[in-house]
PDB file of C-alpha atoms in Angstrom:
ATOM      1  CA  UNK A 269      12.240   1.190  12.147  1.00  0.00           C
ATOM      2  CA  UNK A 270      11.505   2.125   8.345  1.00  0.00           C
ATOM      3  CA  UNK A 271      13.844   1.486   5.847  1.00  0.00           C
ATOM      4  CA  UNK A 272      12.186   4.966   4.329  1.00  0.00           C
ATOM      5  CA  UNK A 273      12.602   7.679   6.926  1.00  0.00           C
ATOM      6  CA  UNK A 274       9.619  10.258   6.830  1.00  0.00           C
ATOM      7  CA  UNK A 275       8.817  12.967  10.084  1.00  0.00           C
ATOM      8  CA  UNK A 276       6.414  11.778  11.984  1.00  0.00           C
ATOM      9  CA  UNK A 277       4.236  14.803  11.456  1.00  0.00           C
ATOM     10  CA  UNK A 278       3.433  17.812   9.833  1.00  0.00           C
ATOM     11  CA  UNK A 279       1.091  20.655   9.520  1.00  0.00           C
ATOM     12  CA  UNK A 280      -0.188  24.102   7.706  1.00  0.00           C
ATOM     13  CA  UNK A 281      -2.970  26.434   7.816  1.00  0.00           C
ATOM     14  CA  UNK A 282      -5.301  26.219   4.814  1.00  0.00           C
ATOM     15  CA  UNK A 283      -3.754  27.796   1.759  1.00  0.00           C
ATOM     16  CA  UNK A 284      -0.310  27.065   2.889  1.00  0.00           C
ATOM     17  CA  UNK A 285       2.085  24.882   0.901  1.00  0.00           C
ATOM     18  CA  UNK A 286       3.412  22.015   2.867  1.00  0.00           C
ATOM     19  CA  UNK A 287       6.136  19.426   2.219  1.00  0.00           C
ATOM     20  CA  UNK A 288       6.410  15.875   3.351  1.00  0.00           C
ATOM     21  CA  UNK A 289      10.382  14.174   2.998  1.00  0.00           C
ATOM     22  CA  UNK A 290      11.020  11.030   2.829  1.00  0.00           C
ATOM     23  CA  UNK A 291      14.865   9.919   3.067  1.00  0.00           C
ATOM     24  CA  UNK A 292      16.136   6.867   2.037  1.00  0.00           C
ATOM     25  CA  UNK A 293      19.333   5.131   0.442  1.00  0.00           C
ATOM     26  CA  UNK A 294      20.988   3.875  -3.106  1.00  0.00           C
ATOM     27  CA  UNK A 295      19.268   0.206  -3.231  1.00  0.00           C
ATOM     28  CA  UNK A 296      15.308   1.985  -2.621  1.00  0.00           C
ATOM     29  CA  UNK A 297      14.582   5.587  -3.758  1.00  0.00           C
ATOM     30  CA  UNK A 298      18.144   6.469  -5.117  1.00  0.00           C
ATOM     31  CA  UNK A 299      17.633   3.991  -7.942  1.00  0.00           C
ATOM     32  CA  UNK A 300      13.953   3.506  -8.220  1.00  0.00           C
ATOM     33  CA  UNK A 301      10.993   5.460  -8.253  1.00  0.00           C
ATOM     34  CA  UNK A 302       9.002   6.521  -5.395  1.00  0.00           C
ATOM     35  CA  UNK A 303       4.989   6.866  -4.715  1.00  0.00           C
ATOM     36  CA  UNK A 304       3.192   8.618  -2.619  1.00  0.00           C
ATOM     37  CA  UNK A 305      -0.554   7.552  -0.597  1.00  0.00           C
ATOM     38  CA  UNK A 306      -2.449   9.227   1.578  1.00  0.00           C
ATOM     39  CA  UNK A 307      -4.700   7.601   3.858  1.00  0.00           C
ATOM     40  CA  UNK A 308      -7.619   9.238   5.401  1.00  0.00           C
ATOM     41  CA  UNK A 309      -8.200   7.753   9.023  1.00  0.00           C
ATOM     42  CA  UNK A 310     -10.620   4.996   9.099  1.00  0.00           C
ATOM     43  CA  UNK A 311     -10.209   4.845   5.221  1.00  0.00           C
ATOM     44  CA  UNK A 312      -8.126   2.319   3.170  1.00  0.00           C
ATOM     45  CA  UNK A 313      -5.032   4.293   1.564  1.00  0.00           C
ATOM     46  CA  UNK A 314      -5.269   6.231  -1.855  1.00  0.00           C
ATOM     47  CA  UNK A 315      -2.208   6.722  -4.763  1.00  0.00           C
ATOM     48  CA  UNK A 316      -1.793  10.443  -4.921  1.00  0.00           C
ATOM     49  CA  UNK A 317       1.539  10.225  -7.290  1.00  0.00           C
ATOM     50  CA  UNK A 318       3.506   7.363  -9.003  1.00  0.00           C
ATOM     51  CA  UNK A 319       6.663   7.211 -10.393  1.00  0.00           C
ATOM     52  CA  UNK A 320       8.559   9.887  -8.351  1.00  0.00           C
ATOM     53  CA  UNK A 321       5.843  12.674  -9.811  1.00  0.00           C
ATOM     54  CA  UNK A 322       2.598  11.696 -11.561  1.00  0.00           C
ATOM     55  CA  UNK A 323      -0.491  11.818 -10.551  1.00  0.00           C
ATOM     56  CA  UNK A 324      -3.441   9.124 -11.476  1.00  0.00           C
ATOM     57  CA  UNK A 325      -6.317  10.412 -12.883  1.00  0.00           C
ATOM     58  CA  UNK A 326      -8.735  12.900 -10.618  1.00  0.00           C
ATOM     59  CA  UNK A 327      -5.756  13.524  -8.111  1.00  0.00           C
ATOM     60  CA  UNK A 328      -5.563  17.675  -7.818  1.00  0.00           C
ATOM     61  CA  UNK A 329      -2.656  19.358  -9.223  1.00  0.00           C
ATOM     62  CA  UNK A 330      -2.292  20.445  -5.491  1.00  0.00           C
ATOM     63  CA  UNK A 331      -0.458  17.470  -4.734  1.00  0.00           C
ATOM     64  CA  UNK A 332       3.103  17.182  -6.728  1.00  0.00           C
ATOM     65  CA  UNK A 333       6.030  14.880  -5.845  1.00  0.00           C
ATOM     66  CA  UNK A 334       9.603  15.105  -6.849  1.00  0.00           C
ATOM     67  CA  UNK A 335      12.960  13.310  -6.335  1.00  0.00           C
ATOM     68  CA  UNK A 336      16.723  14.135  -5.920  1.00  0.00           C
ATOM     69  CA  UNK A 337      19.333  11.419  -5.214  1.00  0.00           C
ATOM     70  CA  UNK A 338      17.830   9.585  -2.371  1.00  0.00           C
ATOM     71  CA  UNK A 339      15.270  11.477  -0.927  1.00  0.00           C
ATOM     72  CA  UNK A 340      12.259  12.493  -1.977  1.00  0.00           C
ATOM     73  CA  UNK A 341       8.799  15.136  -1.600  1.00  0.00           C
ATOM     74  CA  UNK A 342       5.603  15.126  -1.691  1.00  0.00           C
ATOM     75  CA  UNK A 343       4.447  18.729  -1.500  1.00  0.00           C
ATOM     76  CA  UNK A 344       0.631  20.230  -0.952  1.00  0.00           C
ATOM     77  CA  UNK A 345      -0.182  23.647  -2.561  1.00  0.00           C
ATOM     78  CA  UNK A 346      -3.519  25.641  -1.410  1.00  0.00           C
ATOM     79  CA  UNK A 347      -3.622  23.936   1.652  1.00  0.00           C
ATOM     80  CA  UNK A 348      -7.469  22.274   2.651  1.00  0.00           C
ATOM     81  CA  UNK A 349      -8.857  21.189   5.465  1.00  0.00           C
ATOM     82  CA  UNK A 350      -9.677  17.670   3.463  1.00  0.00           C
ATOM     83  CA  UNK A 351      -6.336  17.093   3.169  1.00  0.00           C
ATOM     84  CA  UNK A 352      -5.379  15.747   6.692  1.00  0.00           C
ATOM     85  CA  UNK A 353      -4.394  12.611   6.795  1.00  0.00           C
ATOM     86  CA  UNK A 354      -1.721  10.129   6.848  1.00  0.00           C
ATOM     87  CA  UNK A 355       0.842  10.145   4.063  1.00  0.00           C
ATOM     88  CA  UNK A 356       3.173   7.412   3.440  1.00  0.00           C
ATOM     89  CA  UNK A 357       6.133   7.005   0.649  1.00  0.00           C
ATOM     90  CA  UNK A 358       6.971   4.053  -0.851  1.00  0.00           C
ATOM     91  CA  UNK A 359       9.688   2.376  -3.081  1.00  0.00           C
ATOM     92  CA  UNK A 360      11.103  -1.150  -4.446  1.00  0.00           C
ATOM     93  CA  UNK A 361      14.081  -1.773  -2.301  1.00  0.00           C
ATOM     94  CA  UNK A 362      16.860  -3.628  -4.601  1.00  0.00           C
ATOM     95  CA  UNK A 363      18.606  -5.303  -1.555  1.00  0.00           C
ATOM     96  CA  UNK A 364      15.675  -6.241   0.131  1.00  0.00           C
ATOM     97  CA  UNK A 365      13.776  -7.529  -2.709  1.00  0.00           C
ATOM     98  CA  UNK A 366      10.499  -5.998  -1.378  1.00  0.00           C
ATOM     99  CA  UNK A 367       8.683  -3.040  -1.514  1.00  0.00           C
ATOM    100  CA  UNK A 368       9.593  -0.647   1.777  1.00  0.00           C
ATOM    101  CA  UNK A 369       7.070   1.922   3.002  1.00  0.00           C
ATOM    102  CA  UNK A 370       7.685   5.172   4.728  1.00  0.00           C
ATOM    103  CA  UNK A 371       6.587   5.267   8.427  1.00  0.00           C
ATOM    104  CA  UNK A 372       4.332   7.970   7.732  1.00  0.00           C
ATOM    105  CA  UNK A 373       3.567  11.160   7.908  1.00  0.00           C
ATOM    106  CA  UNK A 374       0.568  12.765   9.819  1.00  0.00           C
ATOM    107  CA  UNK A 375      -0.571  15.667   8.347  1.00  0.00           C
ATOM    108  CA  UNK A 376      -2.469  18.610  10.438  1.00  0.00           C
ATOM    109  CA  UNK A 377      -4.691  20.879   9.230  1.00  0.00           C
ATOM    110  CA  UNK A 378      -4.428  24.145  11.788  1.00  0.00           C
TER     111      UNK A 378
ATOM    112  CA  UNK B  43     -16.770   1.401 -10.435  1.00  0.00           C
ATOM    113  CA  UNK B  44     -13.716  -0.420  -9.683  1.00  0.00           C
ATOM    114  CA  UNK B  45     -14.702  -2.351  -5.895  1.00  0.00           C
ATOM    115  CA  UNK B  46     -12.244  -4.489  -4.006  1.00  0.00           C
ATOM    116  CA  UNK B  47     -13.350  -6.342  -1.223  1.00  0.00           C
ATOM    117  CA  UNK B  48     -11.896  -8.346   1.160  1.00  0.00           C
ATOM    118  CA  UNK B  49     -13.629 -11.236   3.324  1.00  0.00           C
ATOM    119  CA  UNK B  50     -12.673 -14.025   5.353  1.00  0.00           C
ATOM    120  CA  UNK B  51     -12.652 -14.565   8.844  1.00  0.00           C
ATOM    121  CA  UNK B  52     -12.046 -11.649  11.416  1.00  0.00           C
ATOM    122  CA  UNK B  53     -10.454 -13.842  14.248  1.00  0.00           C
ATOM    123  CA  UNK B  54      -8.154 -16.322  13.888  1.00  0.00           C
ATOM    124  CA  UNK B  55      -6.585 -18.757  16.437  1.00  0.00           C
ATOM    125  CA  UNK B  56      -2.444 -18.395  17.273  1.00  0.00           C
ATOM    126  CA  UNK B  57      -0.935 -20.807  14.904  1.00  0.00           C
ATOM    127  CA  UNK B  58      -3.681 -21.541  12.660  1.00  0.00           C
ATOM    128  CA  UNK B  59      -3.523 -20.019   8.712  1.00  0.00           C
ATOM    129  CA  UNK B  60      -5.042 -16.793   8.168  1.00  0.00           C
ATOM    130  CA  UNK B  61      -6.903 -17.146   4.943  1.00  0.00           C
ATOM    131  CA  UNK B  62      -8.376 -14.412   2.795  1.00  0.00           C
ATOM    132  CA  UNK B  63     -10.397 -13.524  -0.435  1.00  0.00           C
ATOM    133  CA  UNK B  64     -10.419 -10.316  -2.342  1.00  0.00           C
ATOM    134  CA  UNK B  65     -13.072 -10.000  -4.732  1.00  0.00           C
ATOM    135  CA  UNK B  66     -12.931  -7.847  -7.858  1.00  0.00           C
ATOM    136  CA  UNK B  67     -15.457  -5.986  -9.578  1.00  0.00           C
ATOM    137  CA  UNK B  68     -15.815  -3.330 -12.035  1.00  0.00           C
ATOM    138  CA  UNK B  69     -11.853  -3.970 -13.830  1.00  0.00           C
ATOM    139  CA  UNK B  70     -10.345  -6.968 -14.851  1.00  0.00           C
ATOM    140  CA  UNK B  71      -7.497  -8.495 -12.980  1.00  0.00           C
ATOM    141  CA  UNK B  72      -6.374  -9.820 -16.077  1.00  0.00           C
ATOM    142  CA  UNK B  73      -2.766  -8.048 -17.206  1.00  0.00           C
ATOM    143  CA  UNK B  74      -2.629  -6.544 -13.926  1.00  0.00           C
ATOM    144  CA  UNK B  75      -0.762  -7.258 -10.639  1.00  0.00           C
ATOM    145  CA  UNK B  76      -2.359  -7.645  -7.344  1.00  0.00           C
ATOM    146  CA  UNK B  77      -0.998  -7.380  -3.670  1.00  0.00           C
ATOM    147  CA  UNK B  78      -1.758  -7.676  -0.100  1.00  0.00           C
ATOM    148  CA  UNK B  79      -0.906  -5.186   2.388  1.00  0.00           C
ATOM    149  CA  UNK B  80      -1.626  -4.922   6.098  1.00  0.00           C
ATOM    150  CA  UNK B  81      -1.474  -2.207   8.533  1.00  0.00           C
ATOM    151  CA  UNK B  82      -1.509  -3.209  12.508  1.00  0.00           C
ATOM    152  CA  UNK B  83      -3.833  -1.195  15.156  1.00  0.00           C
ATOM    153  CA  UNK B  84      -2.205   2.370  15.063  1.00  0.00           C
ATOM    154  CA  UNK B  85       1.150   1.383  13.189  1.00  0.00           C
ATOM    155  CA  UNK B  86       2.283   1.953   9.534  1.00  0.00           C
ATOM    156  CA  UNK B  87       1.563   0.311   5.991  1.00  0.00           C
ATOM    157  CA  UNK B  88       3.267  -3.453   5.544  1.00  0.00           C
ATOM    158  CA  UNK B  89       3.895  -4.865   2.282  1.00  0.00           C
ATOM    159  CA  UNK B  90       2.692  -8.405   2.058  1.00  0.00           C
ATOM    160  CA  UNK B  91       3.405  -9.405  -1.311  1.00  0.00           C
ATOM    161  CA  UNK B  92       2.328  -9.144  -4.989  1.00  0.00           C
ATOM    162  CA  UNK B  93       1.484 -11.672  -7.886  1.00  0.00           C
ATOM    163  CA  UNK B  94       1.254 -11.302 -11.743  1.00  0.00           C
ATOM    164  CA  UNK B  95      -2.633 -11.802 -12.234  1.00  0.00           C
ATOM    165  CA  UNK B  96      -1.115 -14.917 -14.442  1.00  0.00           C
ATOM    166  CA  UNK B  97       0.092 -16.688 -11.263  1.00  0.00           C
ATOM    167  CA  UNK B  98       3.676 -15.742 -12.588  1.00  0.00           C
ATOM    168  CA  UNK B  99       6.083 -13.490 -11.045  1.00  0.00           C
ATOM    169  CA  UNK B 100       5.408 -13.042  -7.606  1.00  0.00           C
ATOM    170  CA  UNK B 101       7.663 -11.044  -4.462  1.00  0.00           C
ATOM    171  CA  UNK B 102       6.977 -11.513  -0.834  1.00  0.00           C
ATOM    172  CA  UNK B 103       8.237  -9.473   2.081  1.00  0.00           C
ATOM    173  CA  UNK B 104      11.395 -11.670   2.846  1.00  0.00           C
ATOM    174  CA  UNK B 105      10.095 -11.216   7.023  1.00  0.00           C
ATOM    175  CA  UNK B 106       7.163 -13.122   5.787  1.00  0.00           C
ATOM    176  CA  UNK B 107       8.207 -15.332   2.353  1.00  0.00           C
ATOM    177  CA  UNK B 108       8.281 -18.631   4.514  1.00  0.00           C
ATOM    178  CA  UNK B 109       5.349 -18.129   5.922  1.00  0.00           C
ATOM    179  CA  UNK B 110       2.860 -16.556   3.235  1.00  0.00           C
ATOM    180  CA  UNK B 111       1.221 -17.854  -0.130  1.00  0.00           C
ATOM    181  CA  UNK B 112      -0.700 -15.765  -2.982  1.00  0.00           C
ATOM    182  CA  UNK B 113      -2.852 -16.975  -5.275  1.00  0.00           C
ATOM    183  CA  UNK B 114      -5.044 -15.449  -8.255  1.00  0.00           C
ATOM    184  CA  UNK B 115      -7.990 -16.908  -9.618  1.00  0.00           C
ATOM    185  CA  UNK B 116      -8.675 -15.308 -13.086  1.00  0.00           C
ATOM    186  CA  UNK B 117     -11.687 -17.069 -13.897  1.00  0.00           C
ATOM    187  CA  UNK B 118     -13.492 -15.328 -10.708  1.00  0.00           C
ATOM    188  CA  UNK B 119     -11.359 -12.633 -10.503  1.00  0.00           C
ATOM    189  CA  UNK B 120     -10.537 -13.079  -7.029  1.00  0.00           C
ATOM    190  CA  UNK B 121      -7.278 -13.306  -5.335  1.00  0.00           C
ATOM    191  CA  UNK B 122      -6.284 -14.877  -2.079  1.00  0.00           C
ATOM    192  CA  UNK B 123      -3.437 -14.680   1.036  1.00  0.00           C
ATOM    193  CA  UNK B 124      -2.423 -17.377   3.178  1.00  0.00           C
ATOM    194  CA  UNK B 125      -0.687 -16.524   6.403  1.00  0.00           C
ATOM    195  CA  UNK B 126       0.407 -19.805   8.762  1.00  0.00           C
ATOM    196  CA  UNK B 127       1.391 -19.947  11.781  1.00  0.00           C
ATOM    197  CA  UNK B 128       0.196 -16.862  12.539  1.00  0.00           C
ATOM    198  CA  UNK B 129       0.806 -14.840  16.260  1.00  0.00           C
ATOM    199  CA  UNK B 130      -0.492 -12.435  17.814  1.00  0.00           C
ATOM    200  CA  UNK B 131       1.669  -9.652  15.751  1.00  0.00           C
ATOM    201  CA  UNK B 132       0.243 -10.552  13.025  1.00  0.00           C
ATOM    202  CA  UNK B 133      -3.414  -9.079  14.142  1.00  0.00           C
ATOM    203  CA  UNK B 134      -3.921  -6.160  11.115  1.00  0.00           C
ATOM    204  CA  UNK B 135      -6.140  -4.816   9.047  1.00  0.00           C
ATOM    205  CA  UNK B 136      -5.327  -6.896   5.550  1.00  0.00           C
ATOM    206  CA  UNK B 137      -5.928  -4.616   2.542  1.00  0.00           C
ATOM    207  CA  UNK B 138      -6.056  -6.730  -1.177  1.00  0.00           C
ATOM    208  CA  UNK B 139      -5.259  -4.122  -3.848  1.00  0.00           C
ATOM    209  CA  UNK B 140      -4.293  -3.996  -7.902  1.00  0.00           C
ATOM    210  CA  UNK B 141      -2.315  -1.766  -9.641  1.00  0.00           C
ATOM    211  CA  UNK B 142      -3.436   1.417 -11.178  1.00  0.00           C
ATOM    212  CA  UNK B 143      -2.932  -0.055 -14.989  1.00  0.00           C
ATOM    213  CA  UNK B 144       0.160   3.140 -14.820  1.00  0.00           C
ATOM    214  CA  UNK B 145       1.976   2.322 -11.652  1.00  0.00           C
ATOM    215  CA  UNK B 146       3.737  -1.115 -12.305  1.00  0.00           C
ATOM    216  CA  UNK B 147       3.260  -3.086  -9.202  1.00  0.00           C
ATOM    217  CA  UNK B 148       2.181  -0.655  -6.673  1.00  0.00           C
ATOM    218  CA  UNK B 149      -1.483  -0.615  -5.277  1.00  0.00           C
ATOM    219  CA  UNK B 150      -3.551   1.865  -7.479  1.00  0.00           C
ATOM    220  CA  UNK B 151      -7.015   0.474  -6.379  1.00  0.00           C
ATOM    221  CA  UNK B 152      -7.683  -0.804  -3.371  1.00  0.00           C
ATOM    222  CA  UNK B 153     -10.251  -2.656  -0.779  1.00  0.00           C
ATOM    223  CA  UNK B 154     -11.786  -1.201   2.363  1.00  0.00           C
ATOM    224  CA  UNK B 155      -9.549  -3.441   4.411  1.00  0.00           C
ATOM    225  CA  UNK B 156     -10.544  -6.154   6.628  1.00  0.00           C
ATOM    226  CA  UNK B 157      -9.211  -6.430  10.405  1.00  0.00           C
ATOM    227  CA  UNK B 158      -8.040  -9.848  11.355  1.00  0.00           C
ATOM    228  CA  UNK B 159      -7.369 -10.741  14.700  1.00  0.00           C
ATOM    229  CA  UNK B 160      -5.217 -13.345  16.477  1.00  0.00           C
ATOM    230  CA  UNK B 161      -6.688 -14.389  19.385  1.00  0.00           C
ATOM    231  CA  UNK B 162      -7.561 -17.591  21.267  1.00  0.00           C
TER     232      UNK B 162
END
């Protein structure tokens, strides 16, 4: 059982906009900011957004994240076929003293 | 190009230490953080642990603090895990990353990933 709670999957037909949730409490995203990776199968993970909504260098501006209280979104615009995968959240968990990931989301590409 | 790569043994005994190396090339490890993280057959990201490239300020999963060491080398700029006692739920692919340079202590570059598996 995650500590960050994300659906286990989720899918669009190309162009669509899809969003991904992930719910957790006060001590991990409520007071700290969240990132987002997506991890291609058979392929080591990849930082699509850090703190709660910015995206590194050469990430599209088809992937955008946000935050409110303690849940959080990663949402794709222009749907593409490239873009299934597995996407996971992540946050520093105060009362833990760790960083918790999301159980992940698998994204389909109809 | 930044490269990360992990190496060490792919099967280790039940109760024996797990060690690995994660090599660095193309960016310094030097002001950065770096971190372990493992993923098990078909199952979800794990956070290990991370370490201030100076050796300084370091967090570990408190499921596996008593059980897990990081190290940095700066001079080679390699970093290392030690897992003991390891079991048979602790077969994984190990992934060594460092941090982006813009996203504190979370993974911004990472390594392929190397499975390790517990097995006599």
């Amino acid at each position: 059982q995650s500590v960050l709670t994300q659906p286990p999957s989720a899918s669009g037909t190309p162009g669509q906009r899809v969003p991904i949730s992930c719910s957790g409490g006060i001590s991990n995203i409520g007071g700290n900011y969240v990132y987002w990776y997506q991890q291609v199968p058979g392929t080591a993970p990849k930082l699509l957004i850090y703190n709660n909504s910015q995206r590194p260098s050469g990430v599209p501006d088809r992937f955008s994240g946000s935050k409110s209280g303690t849940s959080a979104s990663l949402a794709i615009s222009g749907l593409r076929s490239e873009d299934e995968a597995d996407y996971y959240c992540a946050a520093w968990d105060d009362s833990l003293s760790t960083v918790v990931f999301g159980g992940g989301t698998k994204l389909t590409v109809l | 190009q930044v490269q990360l790569q992990e190496s060490g043994p792919g099967l280790v005994k039940p109760s024996e230490t797990l060690s690995l190396t994660c090599t660095v090339s193309g960016v310094s490890i030097t002001g950065h953080y770096v971190s372990w993280i493992r993923q098990p057959p078909g199952k979800g990201l794990e956070w290990i642990g991370y370490m201030y490239y100076s050796g300084g300020s370091a967090n570990y999963n408190p499921s596996l603090k008593s059980r897990v060491t990081i190290s940095v080398d700066r001079s080679q700029n390699q970093f290392f895990l030690n897992l003991y006692s390891v079991t048979a739920a602790d077969t994984a692919v190990y992934y060594c990353a460092r941090d982006s340079g813009s996203s504190g202590y979370f993974p911004g570059y990472w390594g392929q990933g190397i499975l390790v598996t517990v097995s006599s």
